[in-house]
Coordinates of C-alpha atoms in Angstrom, one line a residue:
X1 CA 40.3 -18.5 -7.6
X2 CA 37.0 -16.6 -7.9
X3 CA 37.0 -12.8 -7.3
X4 CA 34.4 -10.2 -7.0
X5 CA 34.1 -6.5 -7.7
X6 CA 32.3 -3.6 -6.0
X7 CA 28.5 -3.7 -5.6
X8 CA 26.9 -1.1 -7.9
X9 CA 23.5 0.5 -7.1
X10 CA 21.0 0.4 -10.0
X11 CA 17.9 1.6 -8.0
X12 CA 17.0 2.0 -4.4
X13 CA 16.8 -1.8 -4.0
X14 CA 18.5 -3.3 -7.0
X15 CA 22.2 -4.0 -7.1
X16 CA 24.7 -5.5 -9.5
X17 CA 28.1 -7.1 -8.8
X18 CA 30.7 -8.5 -11.2
X19 CA 31.9 -12.0 -10.6
X20 CA 35.1 -13.4 -12.2
X21 CA 36.1 -17.0 -12.3
X22 CA 39.5 -18.3 -13.5
X23 CA 39.1 -20.4 -16.7
X24 CA 41.6 -23.0 -15.3
X25 CA 39.4 -23.4 -12.2
X26 CA 36.4 -24.1 -14.5
X27 CA 38.3 -26.7 -16.4
X28 CA 39.6 -28.4 -13.3
X29 CA 36.0 -28.5 -11.9
X30 CA 34.8 -29.9 -15.2
X31 CA 37.4 -32.6 -15.3
X32 CA 36.5 -33.6 -11.7
X33 CA 32.8 -33.9 -12.6
X34 CA 33.6 -36.0 -15.7
X35 CA 35.8 -38.3 -13.6
X36 CA 32.9 -38.8 -11.2
X37 CA 30.5 -39.4 -14.1
X38 CA 32.9 -42.0 -15.6
X39 CA 32.7 -44.2 -12.5
X40 CA 29.0 -44.9 -13.0
X41 CA 28.4 -44.1 -16.7
X42 CA 26.9 -46.8 -18.9
X43 CA 27.6 -46.6 -22.6
X44 CA 27.1 -49.4 -25.1
X45 CA 30.4 -51.3 -25.8
X46 CA 32.0 -50.4 -22.5
X47 CA 31.8 -52.0 -19.1
X48 CA 30.4 -49.7 -16.3
X49 CA 33.1 -47.5 -14.9
X50 CA 35.5 -48.4 -17.7
X51 CA 34.4 -45.8 -20.2
X52 CA 37.5 -43.9 -21.5
X53 CA 37.8 -40.3 -20.3
X54 CA 37.8 -39.1 -23.9
X55 CA 34.4 -40.8 -24.6
X56 CA 32.9 -39.5 -21.3
X57 CA 33.9 -35.9 -22.3
X58 CA 32.6 -36.4 -25.8
X59 CA 29.1 -37.4 -24.4
X60 CA 28.9 -35.2 -21.4
X61 CA 31.5 -32.5 -21.7
X62 CA 29.1 -29.6 -22.2
X63 CA 26.9 -30.7 -19.4
X64 CA 29.8 -31.1 -17.0
X65 CA 31.2 -27.7 -17.9
X66 CA 27.9 -25.9 -17.5
X67 CA 27.3 -27.5 -14.1
X68 CA 30.9 -26.7 -12.9
X69 CA 30.5 -23.1 -14.1
X70 CA 27.1 -22.7 -12.4
X71 CA 28.6 -24.1 -9.1
X72 CA 31.7 -21.8 -9.2
X73 CA 29.7 -18.7 -10.1
X74 CA 27.1 -19.5 -7.5
X75 CA 29.8 -19.9 -4.9
X76 CA 31.4 -16.6 -5.9
X77 CA 28.1 -14.9 -5.6
X78 CA 27.4 -16.4 -2.2
X79 CA 30.8 -15.4 -0.9
X80 CA 30.3 -11.8 -2.2
X81 CA 27.0 -11.5 -0.5
X82 CA 28.3 -12.8 2.7
X83 CA 31.4 -10.6 2.6
X84 CA 29.3 -7.5 1.9
X85 CA 26.8 -8.6 4.6
X86 CA 23.9 -8.0 2.2
X87 CA 20.3 -9.1 2.9
X88 CA 19.2 -10.3 -0.5
X89 CA 15.5 -10.7 -1.4
X90 CA 14.8 -13.5 -3.9
X91 CA 17.1 -15.1 -6.4
X92 CA 19.8 -13.3 -8.5
X93 CA 19.9 -13.0 -12.3
X94 CA 23.4 -14.0 -13.4
X95 CA 24.5 -13.3 -17.0
X96 CA 27.8 -13.5 -18.7
X97 CA 29.7 -10.3 -19.5
X98 CA 31.3 -10.8 -22.8
X99 CA 32.2 -14.3 -24.1
X100 CA 33.4 -17.2 -22.1
X101 CA 36.9 -17.4 -23.4
X102 CA 40.3 -16.3 -22.1
X103 CA 42.0 -16.7 -18.7
X104 CA 39.0 -15.3 -16.8
X105 CA 35.3 -15.5 -17.2
X106 CA 33.2 -12.5 -16.1
X107 CA 29.6 -12.5 -15.0
X108 CA 27.2 -9.8 -13.7
X109 CA 24.8 -10.8 -10.9
X110 CA 21.7 -8.6 -10.6
X111 CA 19.7 -8.9 -7.4
X112 CA 17.5 -7.0 -4.9
X113 CA 18.0 -6.2 -1.3
X114 CA 15.5 -6.2 1.6
X115 CA 14.6 -2.5 2.3
X116 CA 16.2 -1.0 5.3
X117 CA 13.8 1.3 7.1
X118 CA 13.0 2.7 10.5
X119 CA 9.4 2.1 11.7
X120 CA 7.4 5.3 12.1
X121 CA 6.2 6.4 15.6
X122 CA 2.6 5.3 16.1
X123 CA 1.9 7.5 19.2
X124 CA 0.3 10.2 17.0
X125 CA -1.8 7.7 14.9
X126 CA -5.5 8.0 15.3
X127 CA -7.5 4.8 15.3
X128 CA -11.2 4.4 15.7
X129 CA -12.6 1.4 17.6
X130 CA -16.2 0.4 17.0
X131 CA -18.3 -0.4 20.1
X132 CA -21.6 -2.3 20.2
X133 CA -23.4 -4.1 23.1
X134 CA -25.8 -6.7 21.9
X135 CA -29.4 -5.8 22.9
X136 CA -32.7 -7.6 23.1
X137 CA -33.7 -5.8 19.9
X138 CA -30.7 -7.3 18.2
X139 CA -31.7 -10.8 19.3
X140 CA -35.3 -10.2 18.2
X141 CA -34.1 -9.0 14.8
X142 CA -31.9 -12.1 14.4
X143 CA -34.8 -14.4 15.4
X144 CA -37.0 -12.7 12.8
X145 CA -34.3 -13.3 10.2
X146 CA -34.0 -17.0 11.2
X147 CA -37.8 -17.4 10.9
X148 CA -37.8 -15.7 7.5
X149 CA -35.1 -18.0 6.3
X150 CA -37.5 -20.9 6.9
X151 CA -40.4 -19.3 5.2
X152 CA -42.9 -21.4 3.2
X153 CA -45.4 -20.3 0.6
X154 CA -49.1 -21.0 0.2
X155 CA -51.3 -20.2 -2.8
X156 CA -52.9 -16.8 -2.4
X157 CA -56.2 -15.8 -4.0
X158 CA -55.3 -12.1 -4.3
X159 CA -53.1 -9.7 -6.2
X160 CA -49.3 -10.2 -5.9
X161 CA -47.4 -7.9 -3.5
X162 CA -43.9 -7.6 -2.2
X163 CA -42.5 -10.7 -0.5
X164 CA -44.9 -12.9 -2.5
X165 CA -43.6 -15.8 -4.5
X166 CA -44.8 -15.8 -8.1
X167 CA -44.3 -18.1 -11.1
X168 CA -44.3 -16.3 -14.5
X169 CA -43.8 -16.7 -18.2
X170 CA -42.4 -13.8 -20.1
X171 CA -41.2 -12.9 -23.6
X172 CA -39.3 -9.7 -24.4
X173 CA -39.5 -8.0 -27.9
X174 CA -37.6 -5.1 -29.4
X175 CA -39.4 -3.6 -32.3
X176 CA -41.7 -6.6 -32.3
X177 CA -38.9 -9.1 -32.6
X178 CA -37.9 -11.4 -29.6
X179 CA -34.4 -10.8 -28.4
X180 CA -31.9 -13.2 -26.9
X181 CA -32.2 -13.8 -23.2
X182 CA -35.6 -12.2 -23.0
X183 CA -37.8 -15.3 -22.6
X184 CA -38.5 -17.7 -19.7
X185 CA -41.1 -20.3 -18.8
X186 CA -42.3 -21.2 -15.3
X187 CA -39.9 -18.7 -13.8
X188 CA -40.1 -18.5 -10.0
X189 CA -39.2 -15.4 -8.1
X190 CA -40.0 -13.5 -4.9
X191 CA -41.3 -10.0 -5.6
X192 CA -39.2 -7.2 -4.0
X193 CA -35.9 -9.3 -3.8
X194 CA -34.5 -7.5 -6.8
X195 CA -34.2 -10.6 -9.0
X196 CA -35.5 -8.6 -12.0
X197 CA -35.4 -4.9 -12.9
X198 CA -37.5 -2.6 -10.7
X199 CA -39.8 -1.8 -13.6
X200 CA -40.4 -5.5 -14.3
X201 CA -41.2 -6.3 -10.7
X202 CA -43.5 -3.2 -10.5
X203 CA -45.5 -4.7 -13.5
X204 CA -46.0 -8.0 -11.5
X205 CA -47.3 -6.3 -8.4
X206 CA -51.1 -6.1 -8.5
X207 CA -51.5 -9.1 -10.8
X208 CA -53.5 -12.2 -9.8
X209 CA -52.8 -15.7 -11.0
X210 CA -54.0 -16.0 -14.6
X211 CA -53.2 -12.4 -15.4
X212 CA -51.7 -11.8 -18.9
X213 CA -50.5 -8.3 -19.9
X214 CA -48.0 -6.5 -22.1
X215 CA -45.9 -3.6 -20.7
X216 CA -43.0 -1.3 -21.8
X217 CA -39.6 -1.4 -20.1
X218 CA -36.6 0.8 -20.6
X219 CA -33.3 -0.8 -19.8
X220 CA -30.8 1.3 -17.8
X221 CA -28.1 3.1 -19.7
X222 CA -25.5 1.1 -17.8
X223 CA -27.2 -2.3 -18.5
X224 CA -24.7 -5.1 -19.1
X225 CA -26.1 -6.0 -22.6
X226 CA -24.9 -3.1 -24.7
X227 CA -27.5 -3.9 -27.4
X228 CA -30.3 -3.3 -24.9
X229 CA -28.8 -0.6 -22.7
X230 CA -31.0 2.5 -22.8
X231 CA -33.5 0.8 -25.2
X232 CA -37.3 0.6 -24.6
X233 CA -38.7 -2.9 -25.2
X234 CA -42.0 -4.7 -24.7
X235 CA -42.6 -7.7 -22.5
X236 CA -45.5 -10.2 -22.7
X237 CA -46.1 -11.3 -19.1
X238 CA -48.2 -14.2 -17.9
X239 CA -48.6 -14.6 -14.1
X240 CA -49.3 -18.3 -13.5
X241 CA -49.2 -18.5 -9.7
X242 CA -49.2 -16.2 -6.7
X243 CA -48.2 -17.5 -3.2
X244 CA -48.0 -15.6 0.0
X245 CA -45.3 -16.1 2.6
X246 CA -46.0 -18.1 5.8
X247 CA -43.3 -17.4 8.4
X248 CA -43.1 -20.0 11.2
X249 CA -44.0 -19.1 14.7
X250 CA -41.4 -19.1 17.5
X251 CA -42.9 -22.3 18.8
X252 CA -41.5 -25.6 20.1
X253 CA -41.3 -27.1 16.6
X254 CA -39.3 -24.2 15.2
X255 CA -37.0 -24.1 18.3
X256 CA -36.2 -27.8 18.0
X257 CA -35.6 -27.3 14.2
X258 CA -32.9 -24.8 15.2
X259 CA -31.1 -27.5 17.2
X260 CA -32.3 -26.6 20.7
X261 CA -33.5 -29.9 22.1
X262 CA -35.5 -28.4 25.0
X263 CA -37.8 -26.7 22.5
X264 CA -38.0 -23.6 24.7
X265 CA -37.9 -20.2 23.1
X266 CA -35.9 -18.7 26.0
X267 CA -33.2 -21.3 25.4
X268 CA -33.0 -20.4 21.7
X269 CA -32.8 -16.7 22.6
X270 CA -30.0 -17.4 25.0
X271 CA -28.1 -19.4 22.3
X272 CA -28.7 -16.6 19.7
X273 CA -27.5 -14.0 22.2
X274 CA -24.3 -15.9 22.9
X275 CA -23.6 -16.4 19.2
X276 CA -24.3 -12.8 18.4
X277 CA -21.9 -11.5 21.1
X278 CA -19.2 -13.8 19.8
X279 CA -19.8 -12.7 16.2
X280 CA -20.0 -9.0 17.1
X281 CA -16.7 -9.3 19.0
X282 CA -15.1 -11.0 16.1
X283 CA -16.2 -8.4 13.5
X284 CA -15.2 -5.5 15.7
X285 CA -11.8 -7.1 16.2
X286 CA -11.5 -7.6 12.5
X287 CA -12.3 -3.9 11.8
X288 CA -9.8 -2.8 14.4
X289 CA -7.2 -5.1 13.0
X290 CA -7.8 -3.7 9.5
X291 CA -7.6 -0.1 10.8
X292 CA -4.3 -0.9 12.5
X293 CA -2.8 -2.5 9.4
X294 CA -3.9 0.4 7.2
X295 CA -2.4 2.9 9.6
X296 CA 1.0 1.0 9.7
X297 CA 1.0 0.9 5.9
X298 CA 0.2 4.6 5.7
X299 CA 3.0 5.5 8.2
X300 CA 5.6 3.3 6.5
X301 CA 5.5 3.8 2.7
X302 CA 8.4 1.5 2.0
X303 CA 9.5 0.2 -1.4
X304 CA 9.3 -3.5 -1.7
X305 CA 11.5 -5.8 -3.8
X306 CA 10.0 -6.9 -7.2
X307 CA 11.2 -10.4 -6.6
X308 CA 9.1 -10.7 -3.4
X309 CA 6.1 -9.3 -5.2
X310 CA 6.5 -11.9 -8.0
X311 CA 6.8 -14.7 -5.4
X312 CA 3.7 -13.6 -3.6
X313 CA 1.8 -13.2 -6.9
X314 CA 2.7 -16.8 -7.8
X315 CA 1.6 -18.0 -4.3
X316 CA -1.8 -16.2 -4.7
X317 CA -2.2 -17.7 -8.2
X318 CA -1.5 -21.2 -6.8
X319 CA -3.9 -20.7 -3.9
X320 CA -6.6 -19.5 -6.2
X321 CA -6.1 -22.6 -8.5
X322 CA -6.4 -24.9 -5.5
X323 CA -9.5 -23.2 -4.2
X324 CA -11.2 -23.4 -7.7
X325 CA -10.3 -27.1 -8.0
X326 CA -11.8 -27.8 -4.6
X327 CA -15.0 -26.1 -5.8
X328 CA -15.2 -28.6 -8.7
X329 CA -13.4 -26.9 -11.5
X330 CA -11.4 -29.3 -13.7
X331 CA -8.6 -29.1 -16.2
X332 CA -6.1 -26.3 -16.6
X333 CA -7.2 -23.0 -15.1
X334 CA -5.5 -20.1 -17.1
X335 CA -4.5 -17.1 -15.0
X336 CA -2.6 -13.9 -15.6
X337 CA -0.1 -12.7 -13.0
X338 CA -1.2 -9.1 -13.3
X339 CA -4.6 -10.2 -11.9
X340 CA -2.9 -10.6 -8.5
X341 CA -0.2 -8.0 -8.5
X342 CA -2.4 -5.3 -6.8
X343 CA -3.0 -7.7 -4.0
X344 CA 0.5 -9.1 -3.8
X345 CA 2.3 -5.7 -3.4
X346 CA 0.6 -4.5 -0.2
X347 CA 0.7 -8.0 1.3
X348 CA 4.5 -8.1 0.9
X349 CA 4.9 -4.5 2.2
X350 CA 2.8 -5.4 5.3
X351 CA 4.8 -8.6 5.8
X352 CA 8.0 -6.6 5.9
X353 CA 6.6 -4.0 8.3
X354 CA 5.2 -6.6 10.7
X355 CA 8.4 -8.7 10.6
X356 CA 10.4 -5.5 11.6
X357 CA 7.9 -4.6 14.3
X358 CA 7.9 -8.1 15.8
X359 CA 11.7 -8.2 15.8
X360 CA 12.1 -4.8 17.3
X361 CA 9.5 -5.1 20.0
X362 CA 9.9 -8.9 20.7
X363 CA 6.2 -9.6 19.8
X364 CA 6.7 -13.2 19.1
X365 CA 3.9 -15.6 19.6
X366 CA 4.4 -17.6 22.8
X367 CA 3.4 -21.3 23.2
X368 CA 0.8 -20.2 25.8
X369 CA -0.8 -17.7 23.4
X370 CA -0.9 -20.3 20.6
X371 CA -2.6 -22.9 22.9
X372 CA -5.1 -20.3 24.2
X373 CA -6.0 -19.3 20.6
X374 CA -6.6 -23.0 19.6
X375 CA -8.6 -23.6 22.8
X376 CA -10.8 -20.5 22.0
X377 CA -11.5 -21.7 18.5
X378 CA -12.2 -25.3 19.7
X379 CA -14.9 -24.0 22.1
X380 CA -17.2 -23.4 19.2
X381 CA -17.2 -27.1 18.2
X382 CA -19.0 -30.1 19.8
X383 CA -15.8 -31.9 20.6
X384 CA -13.2 -29.3 21.5
X385 CA -10.5 -31.9 22.5
X386 CA -10.6 -33.4 19.0
X387 CA -10.2 -30.0 17.4
X388 CA -7.2 -29.1 19.6
X389 CA -5.6 -32.4 18.7
X390 CA -6.3 -31.8 15.0
X391 CA -4.5 -28.4 15.0
X392 CA -1.5 -29.8 17.0
X393 CA -0.9 -32.7 14.6
X394 CA -0.2 -30.5 11.6
X395 CA 2.8 -28.0 11.7
X396 CA 1.2 -26.0 8.9
X397 CA -2.0 -25.5 10.9
X398 CA 0.0 -24.5 13.9
X399 CA 2.0 -22.0 11.7
X400 CA -1.3 -20.4 10.7
X401 CA -2.4 -20.0 14.3
X402 CA 1.1 -18.6 15.1
X403 CA 0.7 -16.0 12.4
X404 CA -2.8 -15.0 13.8
X405 CA -1.3 -14.6 17.3
X406 CA 1.6 -12.5 15.9
X407 CA -0.9 -10.1 14.2
X408 CA -2.9 -9.9 17.5
X409 CA 0.3 -9.0 19.4
X410 CA 1.0 -6.3 16.8
X411 CA -2.5 -4.9 17.0
X412 CA -2.4 -4.8 20.8
X413 CA 1.0 -3.1 20.8
X414 CA -0.2 -0.4 18.4
X415 CA -3.5 0.2 20.3
X416 CA -1.6 0.6 23.5
X417 CA 0.4 3.5 22.0
X418 CA -1.9 5.1 19.4
X419 CA -4.7 7.6 20.0
X420 CA -7.8 5.3 20.1
X421 CA -11.3 6.7 20.1
X422 CA -14.4 4.6 20.6
X423 CA -17.4 5.0 18.3
X424 CA -20.8 3.5 18.9
X425 CA -21.9 1.5 15.9
X426 CA -25.4 0.0 15.3
X427 CA -26.2 -3.6 14.8
X428 CA -27.0 -3.5 11.1
X429 CA -23.7 -1.7 10.4
X430 CA -21.5 -4.1 12.3
X431 CA -23.2 -7.1 10.7
X432 CA -23.0 -5.5 7.3
X433 CA -24.0 -7.4 4.2
X434 CA -23.1 -10.8 5.6
X435 CA -26.2 -11.0 7.7
X436 CA -26.2 -13.1 10.8

């Protein structure tokens, strides 16, 4: 008969418990396993199922005893956890206490508990909601960007200036000796894009095709190549070609190239305006969501189980490996767990907070909400019905949508109770570095 001792607290979440198992119970379980093995065991010289018990024990006695012991200790652990009504996070570490001889065998199980906590009141939380209405100026700016993205270049019989495309040869020397990485032939670049150091681009401006010159350049103190950081070198520069940008007009040809069959500029403007409103709405929602999550994290500084952090770290590592393989990387991709720990810990903590909030406030995702979310996403595709069917055919995809809806329910719940202030935000800020 297995018995258990009192649970001992090691740290706020870590616990230990002693498990004892009767030696005769282990032996009985071992004999039972050996008997089952003997019915199907194949050993040279014996007919199947007719191997003597002594021979079966000789070949598989240690294996059978280990399996029997693991089963009995695992059962004792499970009974102890159930009896104590403990919510265990992750798997236990079970180690023998002393040797495995005598009438009883003693083990120590070390495990972690899910943290018990009371969610903080959000009524005093201050959350800022960005606000922006898409304007004609925003549409104009976006159309300009689209036109510039389709720029072409023509040879220019003049000096190079910003936004020109140039083709150059250059050779860098330090104390008269060429240095590694300081040479290029037929190198194309657009002046003013920051491809090269500002001093280098400044040396190109004002040069015409066929210009050859030598100029000094001092590398920044924080330059990546430590051998050159802070050093003054010389560059031989040969400007071989200067081309000026030609930005397409907002004409029928350009409009059709953008996928608007009518070729009308007004139709393109309407399409751009519609897309911008959707994108601005999405980005504002994302900012508000992040603000809500940060506030919940700040208000609920809970300790999370190490076992859950390890599991999330492993999951992030596996996801990263899969992403890198999909991008074409082959072979083994070495990774260190510590690269992901800083990301894993807050994700686990937020998961626990959200789970508690969803349970307390009954914020589960309803079937109608999930269907509405899928329909909303499908609207952006040419064949919405096919997209909807694609999501509904895969439980994993549906689970992802359910998680999104759960988070939206949490965000809405918090916003309805927190102190929300609106702040006007301009177009460039809301679009950020991602552009349009």
